[in-house]
Amino acid sequence: EPEVTQTPSHQVTQMGQEVILRCVPISNHLYFYWYRQILGQKVEFLVSFYNNEISEKSEIFDDQFSVERPDGSNFTLKIRSTKLEDSAMYFCASRKGAGELFFGEGSRLTVL
Amino acid sequence: KQEVTQIPAALSVPEGENLVLNCSFTDSAIYNLQWFRQDPGKGLTSLLLIQSSQREQTSGRLNASLDKSSGRSTLYIAASQPGDSATYLCAVISSRLTFGEGTQLTVNP
């Protein structure tokens, strides 16, 4: 069964460092998303991406964040200069059209 | 701004019991509503998707209903099992997908 895959599963970084989280969405999907979940809190929307551009972003997705689809398969989230409060589980998701949204297992980011 | 609320926040039941989880949302202009399950430290597993034109969906022991006009959805779990223990999340899909805070379910053997 096709699935969304994310790497790394866990990354530990120093405050101020750049981090890139990678996602491979399901191959025939067209809409891509990043969400995050701070420990013990709700899942929060970061950004949606369609047709090679950002379609919507939340207040959380400030200038420190960027997304890219560098080739036909990968979808990346970059955090330019990490802060302690960026520590969270980051989830990638994709869907084909107006249907079901599929999530990856998440990348846990720990900022020290 | 869409707000999604789930009640109760936590629920503990004995094995075999039927139970209902509730989800409410403030803006009825939605495309779909999706229920997910999340195990501790894990990702989100899709359980059921209800299109905005539908009133319910069933999968095995799970049944989800949607009443757009009143801004409510319920997830009914029949004959609960210890393996059903997890956090259940309701997510409303409009221009973005907005999650509730979840209901943490514990099914005791």
PDB file of C-alpha atoms in Angstrom:
ATOM      1  CA  GLU A   1       0.000   0.000   0.000  1.00  0.00           C
ATOM      2  CA  PRO A   2       1.462   3.397  -0.925  1.00  0.00           C
ATOM      3  CA  GLU A   3       2.492   5.575   1.977  1.00  0.00           C
ATOM      4  CA  VAL A   4       4.004   8.905   2.845  1.00  0.00           C
ATOM      5  CA  THR A   5       7.567   8.501   4.073  1.00  0.00           C
ATOM      6  CA  GLN A   6       9.529  10.965   6.168  1.00  0.00           C
ATOM      7  CA  THR A   7      13.190  11.275   7.069  1.00  0.00           C
ATOM      8  CA  PRO A   8      14.827  11.573   9.486  1.00  0.00           C
ATOM      9  CA  SER A   9      12.638   9.983  12.124  1.00  0.00           C
ATOM     10  CA  HIS A  10      14.467  11.976  14.796  1.00  0.00           C
ATOM     11  CA  GLN A  11      16.880  14.889  14.544  1.00  0.00           C
ATOM     12  CA  VAL A  12      18.678  16.653  17.360  1.00  0.00           C
ATOM     13  CA  THR A  13      20.164  20.044  16.563  1.00  0.00           C
ATOM     14  CA  GLN A  14      21.645  23.064  18.268  1.00  0.00           C
ATOM     15  CA  MET A  15      19.698  26.302  18.447  1.00  0.00           C
ATOM     16  CA  GLY A  16      20.457  28.501  15.441  1.00  0.00           C
ATOM     17  CA  GLN A  17      21.276  25.620  13.120  1.00  0.00           C
ATOM     18  CA  GLU A  18      19.464  24.946   9.863  1.00  0.00           C
ATOM     19  CA  VAL A  19      17.349  21.817   9.582  1.00  0.00           C
ATOM     20  CA  ILE A  20      15.834  20.152   6.537  1.00  0.00           C
ATOM     21  CA  LEU A  21      13.060  17.615   6.976  1.00  0.00           C
ATOM     22  CA  ARG A  22      12.292  15.410   4.022  1.00  0.00           C
ATOM     23  CA  CYS A  23       9.099  13.821   2.807  1.00  0.00           C
ATOM     24  CA  VAL A  24       8.202  11.578  -0.093  1.00  0.00           C
ATOM     25  CA  PRO A  25       4.463  11.944  -0.690  1.00  0.00           C
ATOM     26  CA  ILE A  26       2.360   9.283  -2.375  1.00  0.00           C
ATOM     27  CA  SER A  27       3.321   9.336  -6.038  1.00  0.00           C
ATOM     28  CA  ASN A  28       0.088  10.410  -7.745  1.00  0.00           C
ATOM     29  CA  HIS A  29      -0.893  12.947  -5.096  1.00  0.00           C
ATOM     30  CA  LEU A  30      -1.088  16.623  -5.947  1.00  0.00           C
ATOM     31  CA  TYR A  31      -1.533  18.444  -2.633  1.00  0.00           C
ATOM     32  CA  PHE A  32       1.159  18.455   0.027  1.00  0.00           C
ATOM     33  CA  TYR A  33       1.157  19.672   3.588  1.00  0.00           C
ATOM     34  CA  TRP A  34       3.335  20.153   6.626  1.00  0.00           C
ATOM     35  CA  TYR A  35       1.894  20.031  10.109  1.00  0.00           C
ATOM     36  CA  ARG A  36       3.563  20.073  13.488  1.00  0.00           C
ATOM     37  CA  GLN A  37       2.656  18.809  16.924  1.00  0.00           C
ATOM     38  CA  ILE A  38       4.391  20.155  19.996  1.00  0.00           C
ATOM     39  CA  LEU A  39       4.488  17.519  22.729  1.00  0.00           C
ATOM     40  CA  GLY A  40       1.123  17.291  24.450  1.00  0.00           C
ATOM     41  CA  GLN A  41      -0.526  19.818  22.156  1.00  0.00           C
ATOM     42  CA  LYS A  42      -2.774  19.660  19.130  1.00  0.00           C
ATOM     43  CA  VAL A  43      -1.683  19.113  15.532  1.00  0.00           C
ATOM     44  CA  GLU A  44      -1.157  22.513  13.893  1.00  0.00           C
ATOM     45  CA  PHE A  45      -1.225  23.426  10.221  1.00  0.00           C
ATOM     46  CA  LEU A  46       1.957  24.969   8.821  1.00  0.00           C
ATOM     47  CA  VAL A  47       1.688  25.114   5.057  1.00  0.00           C
ATOM     48  CA  SER A  48      -0.005  23.653   2.004  1.00  0.00           C
ATOM     49  CA  PHE A  49       1.606  23.288  -1.418  1.00  0.00           C
ATOM     50  CA  TYR A  50       0.015  22.734  -4.798  1.00  0.00           C
ATOM     51  CA  ASN A  51       1.187  23.152  -8.369  1.00  0.00           C
ATOM     52  CA  ASN A  52       4.722  23.971  -7.239  1.00  0.00           C
ATOM     53  CA  GLU A  53       3.785  26.833  -5.004  1.00  0.00           C
ATOM     54  CA  ILE A  54       2.531  27.553  -1.518  1.00  0.00           C
ATOM     55  CA  SER A  55      -1.258  27.713  -1.547  1.00  0.00           C
ATOM     56  CA  GLU A  56      -1.723  28.629   2.090  1.00  0.00           C
ATOM     57  CA  LYS A  57       0.388  29.106   5.204  1.00  0.00           C
ATOM     58  CA  SER A  58      -0.357  29.673   8.850  1.00  0.00           C
ATOM     59  CA  GLU A  59       0.873  32.346  11.252  1.00  0.00           C
ATOM     60  CA  ILE A  60       3.452  29.850  12.490  1.00  0.00           C
ATOM     61  CA  PHE A  61       5.073  29.590   9.053  1.00  0.00           C
ATOM     62  CA  ASP A  62       7.222  32.709   9.255  1.00  0.00           C
ATOM     63  CA  ASP A  63      10.347  33.713   7.318  1.00  0.00           C
ATOM     64  CA  GLN A  64      12.372  31.054   9.115  1.00  0.00           C
ATOM     65  CA  PHE A  65      10.428  28.341   7.316  1.00  0.00           C
ATOM     66  CA  SER A  66      10.467  27.387   3.661  1.00  0.00           C
ATOM     67  CA  VAL A  67       9.254  24.478   1.571  1.00  0.00           C
ATOM     68  CA  GLU A  68      10.491  23.052  -1.664  1.00  0.00           C
ATOM     69  CA  ARG A  69       9.661  20.324  -4.116  1.00  0.00           C
ATOM     70  CA  PRO A  70      13.085  20.035  -5.714  1.00  0.00           C
ATOM     71  CA  ASP A  71      12.229  17.082  -7.945  1.00  0.00           C
ATOM     72  CA  GLY A  72       9.193  14.979  -8.783  1.00  0.00           C
ATOM     73  CA  SER A  73       9.184  13.062  -5.543  1.00  0.00           C
ATOM     74  CA  ASN A  74      10.611  14.931  -2.543  1.00  0.00           C
ATOM     75  CA  PHE A  75       8.897  17.650  -0.528  1.00  0.00           C
ATOM     76  CA  THR A  76      11.100  19.371   2.029  1.00  0.00           C
ATOM     77  CA  LEU A  77      10.620  21.664   4.982  1.00  0.00           C
ATOM     78  CA  LYS A  78      13.560  23.867   5.901  1.00  0.00           C
ATOM     79  CA  ILE A  79      13.913  25.730   9.155  1.00  0.00           C
ATOM     80  CA  ARG A  80      16.624  28.325   8.651  1.00  0.00           C
ATOM     81  CA  SER A  81      17.693  29.086  12.206  1.00  0.00           C
ATOM     82  CA  THR A  82      16.083  26.785  14.728  1.00  0.00           C
ATOM     83  CA  LYS A  83      14.728  27.992  18.057  1.00  0.00           C
ATOM     84  CA  LEU A  84      13.990  25.992  21.181  1.00  0.00           C
ATOM     85  CA  GLU A  85      10.262  26.338  20.528  1.00  0.00           C
ATOM     86  CA  ASP A  86      10.642  24.628  17.145  1.00  0.00           C
ATOM     87  CA  SER A  87      11.036  21.330  19.006  1.00  0.00           C
ATOM     88  CA  ALA A  88       8.074  19.267  17.870  1.00  0.00           C
ATOM     89  CA  MET A  89       6.957  16.367  15.742  1.00  0.00           C
ATOM     90  CA  TYR A  90       6.659  17.468  12.120  1.00  0.00           C
ATOM     91  CA  PHE A  91       4.200  15.611   9.919  1.00  0.00           C
ATOM     92  CA  CYS A  92       4.043  15.588   6.153  1.00  0.00           C
ATOM     93  CA  ALA A  93       0.762  14.753   4.436  1.00  0.00           C
ATOM     94  CA  SER A  94      -0.524  14.414   0.906  1.00  0.00           C
ATOM     95  CA  ARG A  95      -3.767  13.867  -0.942  1.00  0.00           C
ATOM     96  CA  LYS A  96      -4.840  13.322  -4.512  1.00  0.00           C
ATOM     97  CA  GLY A  97      -7.811  15.655  -4.836  1.00  0.00           C
ATOM     98  CA  ALA A  98     -10.650  16.388  -2.454  1.00  0.00           C
ATOM     99  CA  GLY A  99     -10.210  13.007  -0.839  1.00  0.00           C
ATOM    100  CA  GLU A 100      -8.487  11.434   2.067  1.00  0.00           C
ATOM    101  CA  LEU A 101      -5.379  12.979   3.572  1.00  0.00           C
ATOM    102  CA  PHE A 102      -2.505  10.586   4.268  1.00  0.00           C
ATOM    103  CA  PHE A 103       0.136  11.339   6.873  1.00  0.00           C
ATOM    104  CA  GLY A 104       3.685  10.158   7.314  1.00  0.00           C
ATOM    105  CA  GLU A 105       5.022   8.819  10.604  1.00  0.00           C
ATOM    106  CA  GLY A 106       6.577  12.158  11.442  1.00  0.00           C
ATOM    107  CA  SER A 107      10.033  13.589  12.100  1.00  0.00           C
ATOM    108  CA  ARG A 108      10.801  14.440  15.696  1.00  0.00           C
ATOM    109  CA  LEU A 109      12.914  17.588  15.965  1.00  0.00           C
ATOM    110  CA  THR A 110      14.696  18.351  19.204  1.00  0.00           C
ATOM    111  CA  VAL A 111      16.389  21.739  19.470  1.00  0.00           C
ATOM    112  CA  LEU A 112      18.923  22.084  22.287  1.00  0.00           C
TER     113      LEU A 112
ATOM    114  CA  LYS B   1     -11.388  31.026  11.671  1.00  0.00           C
ATOM    115  CA  GLN B   2     -12.384  27.385  12.011  1.00  0.00           C
ATOM    116  CA  GLU B   3     -12.380  26.030  15.574  1.00  0.00           C
ATOM    117  CA  VAL B   4     -12.674  22.301  16.220  1.00  0.00           C
ATOM    118  CA  THR B   5     -13.570  20.956  19.650  1.00  0.00           C
ATOM    119  CA  GLN B   6     -13.584  17.365  20.816  1.00  0.00           C
ATOM    120  CA  ILE B   7     -15.445  16.040  23.821  1.00  0.00           C
ATOM    121  CA  PRO B   8     -14.550  14.293  26.027  1.00  0.00           C
ATOM    122  CA  ALA B   9     -10.822  14.995  26.309  1.00  0.00           C
ATOM    123  CA  ALA B  10     -10.294  11.574  27.834  1.00  0.00           C
ATOM    124  CA  LEU B  11     -12.405   8.458  28.175  1.00  0.00           C
ATOM    125  CA  SER B  12     -11.794   5.187  29.966  1.00  0.00           C
ATOM    126  CA  VAL B  13     -14.126   2.241  29.350  1.00  0.00           C
ATOM    127  CA  PRO B  14     -14.191  -1.501  29.982  1.00  0.00           C
ATOM    128  CA  GLU B  15     -13.620  -3.814  27.061  1.00  0.00           C
ATOM    129  CA  GLY B  16     -16.732  -4.598  25.038  1.00  0.00           C
ATOM    130  CA  GLU B  17     -18.464  -1.296  25.613  1.00  0.00           C
ATOM    131  CA  ASN B  18     -19.889   0.760  22.753  1.00  0.00           C
ATOM    132  CA  LEU B  19     -18.797   4.377  22.845  1.00  0.00           C
ATOM    133  CA  VAL B  20     -19.242   7.716  21.103  1.00  0.00           C
ATOM    134  CA  LEU B  21     -16.656  10.417  20.564  1.00  0.00           C
ATOM    135  CA  ASN B  22     -17.853  13.898  19.723  1.00  0.00           C
ATOM    136  CA  CYS B  23     -16.455  16.582  17.462  1.00  0.00           C
ATOM    137  CA  SER B  24     -17.876  20.039  16.818  1.00  0.00           C
ATOM    138  CA  PHE B  25     -16.745  22.771  14.447  1.00  0.00           C
ATOM    139  CA  THR B  26     -17.668  26.422  14.096  1.00  0.00           C
ATOM    140  CA  ASP B  27     -17.689  26.973  10.318  1.00  0.00           C
ATOM    141  CA  SER B  28     -20.010  24.657   8.398  1.00  0.00           C
ATOM    142  CA  ALA B  29     -18.429  25.529   5.026  1.00  0.00           C
ATOM    143  CA  ILE B  30     -16.316  22.391   4.903  1.00  0.00           C
ATOM    144  CA  TYR B  31     -15.267  20.011   2.134  1.00  0.00           C
ATOM    145  CA  ASN B  32     -14.777  16.896   4.220  1.00  0.00           C
ATOM    146  CA  LEU B  33     -14.265  15.661   7.737  1.00  0.00           C
ATOM    147  CA  GLN B  34     -11.715  13.020   8.591  1.00  0.00           C
ATOM    148  CA  TRP B  35     -11.193  10.963  11.741  1.00  0.00           C
ATOM    149  CA  PHE B  36      -7.691   9.836  12.665  1.00  0.00           C
ATOM    150  CA  ARG B  37      -6.124   7.636  15.266  1.00  0.00           C
ATOM    151  CA  GLN B  38      -2.793   8.501  16.878  1.00  0.00           C
ATOM    152  CA  ASP B  39      -0.805   6.089  19.022  1.00  0.00           C
ATOM    153  CA  PRO B  40       1.735   7.594  21.447  1.00  0.00           C
ATOM    154  CA  GLY B  41       4.770   8.957  19.621  1.00  0.00           C
ATOM    155  CA  LYS B  42       3.413   7.852  16.270  1.00  0.00           C
ATOM    156  CA  GLY B  43       1.883   9.383  13.173  1.00  0.00           C
ATOM    157  CA  LEU B  44      -1.758   9.802  12.273  1.00  0.00           C
ATOM    158  CA  THR B  45      -3.667   6.878  10.828  1.00  0.00           C
ATOM    159  CA  SER B  46      -6.740   7.728   8.805  1.00  0.00           C
ATOM    160  CA  LEU B  47      -9.871   5.948  10.011  1.00  0.00           C
ATOM    161  CA  LEU B  48     -12.745   7.426   8.055  1.00  0.00           C
ATOM    162  CA  LEU B  49     -13.339  10.258   5.620  1.00  0.00           C
ATOM    163  CA  ILE B  50     -16.816  11.769   5.288  1.00  0.00           C
ATOM    164  CA  GLN B  51     -17.448  13.931   2.258  1.00  0.00           C
ATOM    165  CA  SER B  52     -19.506  17.063   2.934  1.00  0.00           C
ATOM    166  CA  SER B  53     -22.420  15.610   0.930  1.00  0.00           C
ATOM    167  CA  GLN B  54     -22.488  12.433   3.046  1.00  0.00           C
ATOM    168  CA  ARG B  55     -24.076  11.883   6.418  1.00  0.00           C
ATOM    169  CA  GLU B  56     -22.125   8.858   7.561  1.00  0.00           C
ATOM    170  CA  GLN B  57     -19.389   6.370   6.804  1.00  0.00           C
ATOM    171  CA  THR B  58     -18.731   2.935   8.209  1.00  0.00           C
ATOM    172  CA  SER B  59     -15.605   0.840   8.435  1.00  0.00           C
ATOM    173  CA  GLY B  60     -15.749  -2.345  10.469  1.00  0.00           C
ATOM    174  CA  ARG B  61     -16.612  -1.476  14.054  1.00  0.00           C
ATOM    175  CA  LEU B  62     -16.389   2.242  13.349  1.00  0.00           C
ATOM    176  CA  ASN B  63     -19.181   4.509  12.230  1.00  0.00           C
ATOM    177  CA  ALA B  64     -18.783   8.242  11.727  1.00  0.00           C
ATOM    178  CA  SER B  65     -21.635  10.666  11.189  1.00  0.00           C
ATOM    179  CA  LEU B  66     -21.654  14.239   9.967  1.00  0.00           C
ATOM    180  CA  ASP B  67     -24.236  16.962  10.497  1.00  0.00           C
ATOM    181  CA  LYS B  68     -22.878  20.013   8.708  1.00  0.00           C
ATOM    182  CA  SER B  69     -25.746  22.302   9.620  1.00  0.00           C
ATOM    183  CA  SER B  70     -25.184  21.841  13.323  1.00  0.00           C
ATOM    184  CA  GLY B  71     -21.391  21.603  12.988  1.00  0.00           C
ATOM    185  CA  ARG B  72     -21.097  18.159  14.537  1.00  0.00           C
ATOM    186  CA  SER B  73     -19.588  14.780  13.891  1.00  0.00           C
ATOM    187  CA  THR B  74     -19.566  11.652  16.007  1.00  0.00           C
ATOM    188  CA  LEU B  75     -17.358   8.583  15.898  1.00  0.00           C
ATOM    189  CA  TYR B  76     -19.076   5.472  17.177  1.00  0.00           C
ATOM    190  CA  ILE B  77     -16.897   2.524  18.186  1.00  0.00           C
ATOM    191  CA  ALA B  78     -18.716  -0.753  18.694  1.00  0.00           C
ATOM    192  CA  ALA B  79     -17.560  -3.514  21.003  1.00  0.00           C
ATOM    193  CA  SER B  80     -14.387  -1.699  22.067  1.00  0.00           C
ATOM    194  CA  GLN B  81     -11.136  -3.640  22.477  1.00  0.00           C
ATOM    195  CA  PRO B  82      -7.903  -2.832  24.368  1.00  0.00           C
ATOM    196  CA  GLY B  83      -6.215  -2.366  20.987  1.00  0.00           C
ATOM    197  CA  ASP B  84      -8.526   0.577  20.357  1.00  0.00           C
ATOM    198  CA  SER B  85      -6.675   2.526  23.064  1.00  0.00           C
ATOM    199  CA  ALA B  86      -5.249   5.620  21.376  1.00  0.00           C
ATOM    200  CA  THR B  87      -5.963   9.294  20.813  1.00  0.00           C
ATOM    201  CA  TYR B  88      -8.732   9.933  18.286  1.00  0.00           C
ATOM    202  CA  LEU B  89      -8.527  13.140  16.309  1.00  0.00           C
ATOM    203  CA  CYS B  90     -11.213  14.838  14.305  1.00  0.00           C
ATOM    204  CA  ALA B  91     -10.041  17.047  11.430  1.00  0.00           C
ATOM    205  CA  VAL B  92     -12.183  19.396   9.400  1.00  0.00           C
ATOM    206  CA  ILE B  93     -11.136  20.103   5.840  1.00  0.00           C
ATOM    207  CA  SER B  94     -11.938  23.496   4.388  1.00  0.00           C
ATOM    208  CA  SER B  95      -9.119  25.497   2.795  1.00  0.00           C
ATOM    209  CA  ARG B  96      -6.854  23.785   5.292  1.00  0.00           C
ATOM    210  CA  LEU B  97      -7.238  20.856   7.613  1.00  0.00           C
ATOM    211  CA  THR B  98      -7.969  21.927  11.189  1.00  0.00           C
ATOM    212  CA  PHE B  99      -7.593  19.438  14.001  1.00  0.00           C
ATOM    213  CA  GLY B 100      -9.351  19.128  17.298  1.00  0.00           C
ATOM    214  CA  GLU B 101      -7.344  18.427  20.432  1.00  0.00           C
ATOM    215  CA  GLY B 102      -8.335  14.795  20.423  1.00  0.00           C
ATOM    216  CA  THR B 103      -9.988  12.319  22.749  1.00  0.00           C
ATOM    217  CA  GLN B 104      -7.629   9.988  24.596  1.00  0.00           C
ATOM    218  CA  LEU B 105      -9.349   6.615  24.782  1.00  0.00           C
ATOM    219  CA  THR B 106      -8.339   3.830  27.144  1.00  0.00           C
ATOM    220  CA  VAL B 107     -10.091   0.478  26.845  1.00  0.00           C
ATOM    221  CA  ASN B 108      -9.451  -1.663  29.894  1.00  0.00           C
ATOM    222  CA  PRO B 109      -9.325  -5.470  29.576  1.00  0.00           C
TER     223      PRO B 109
END
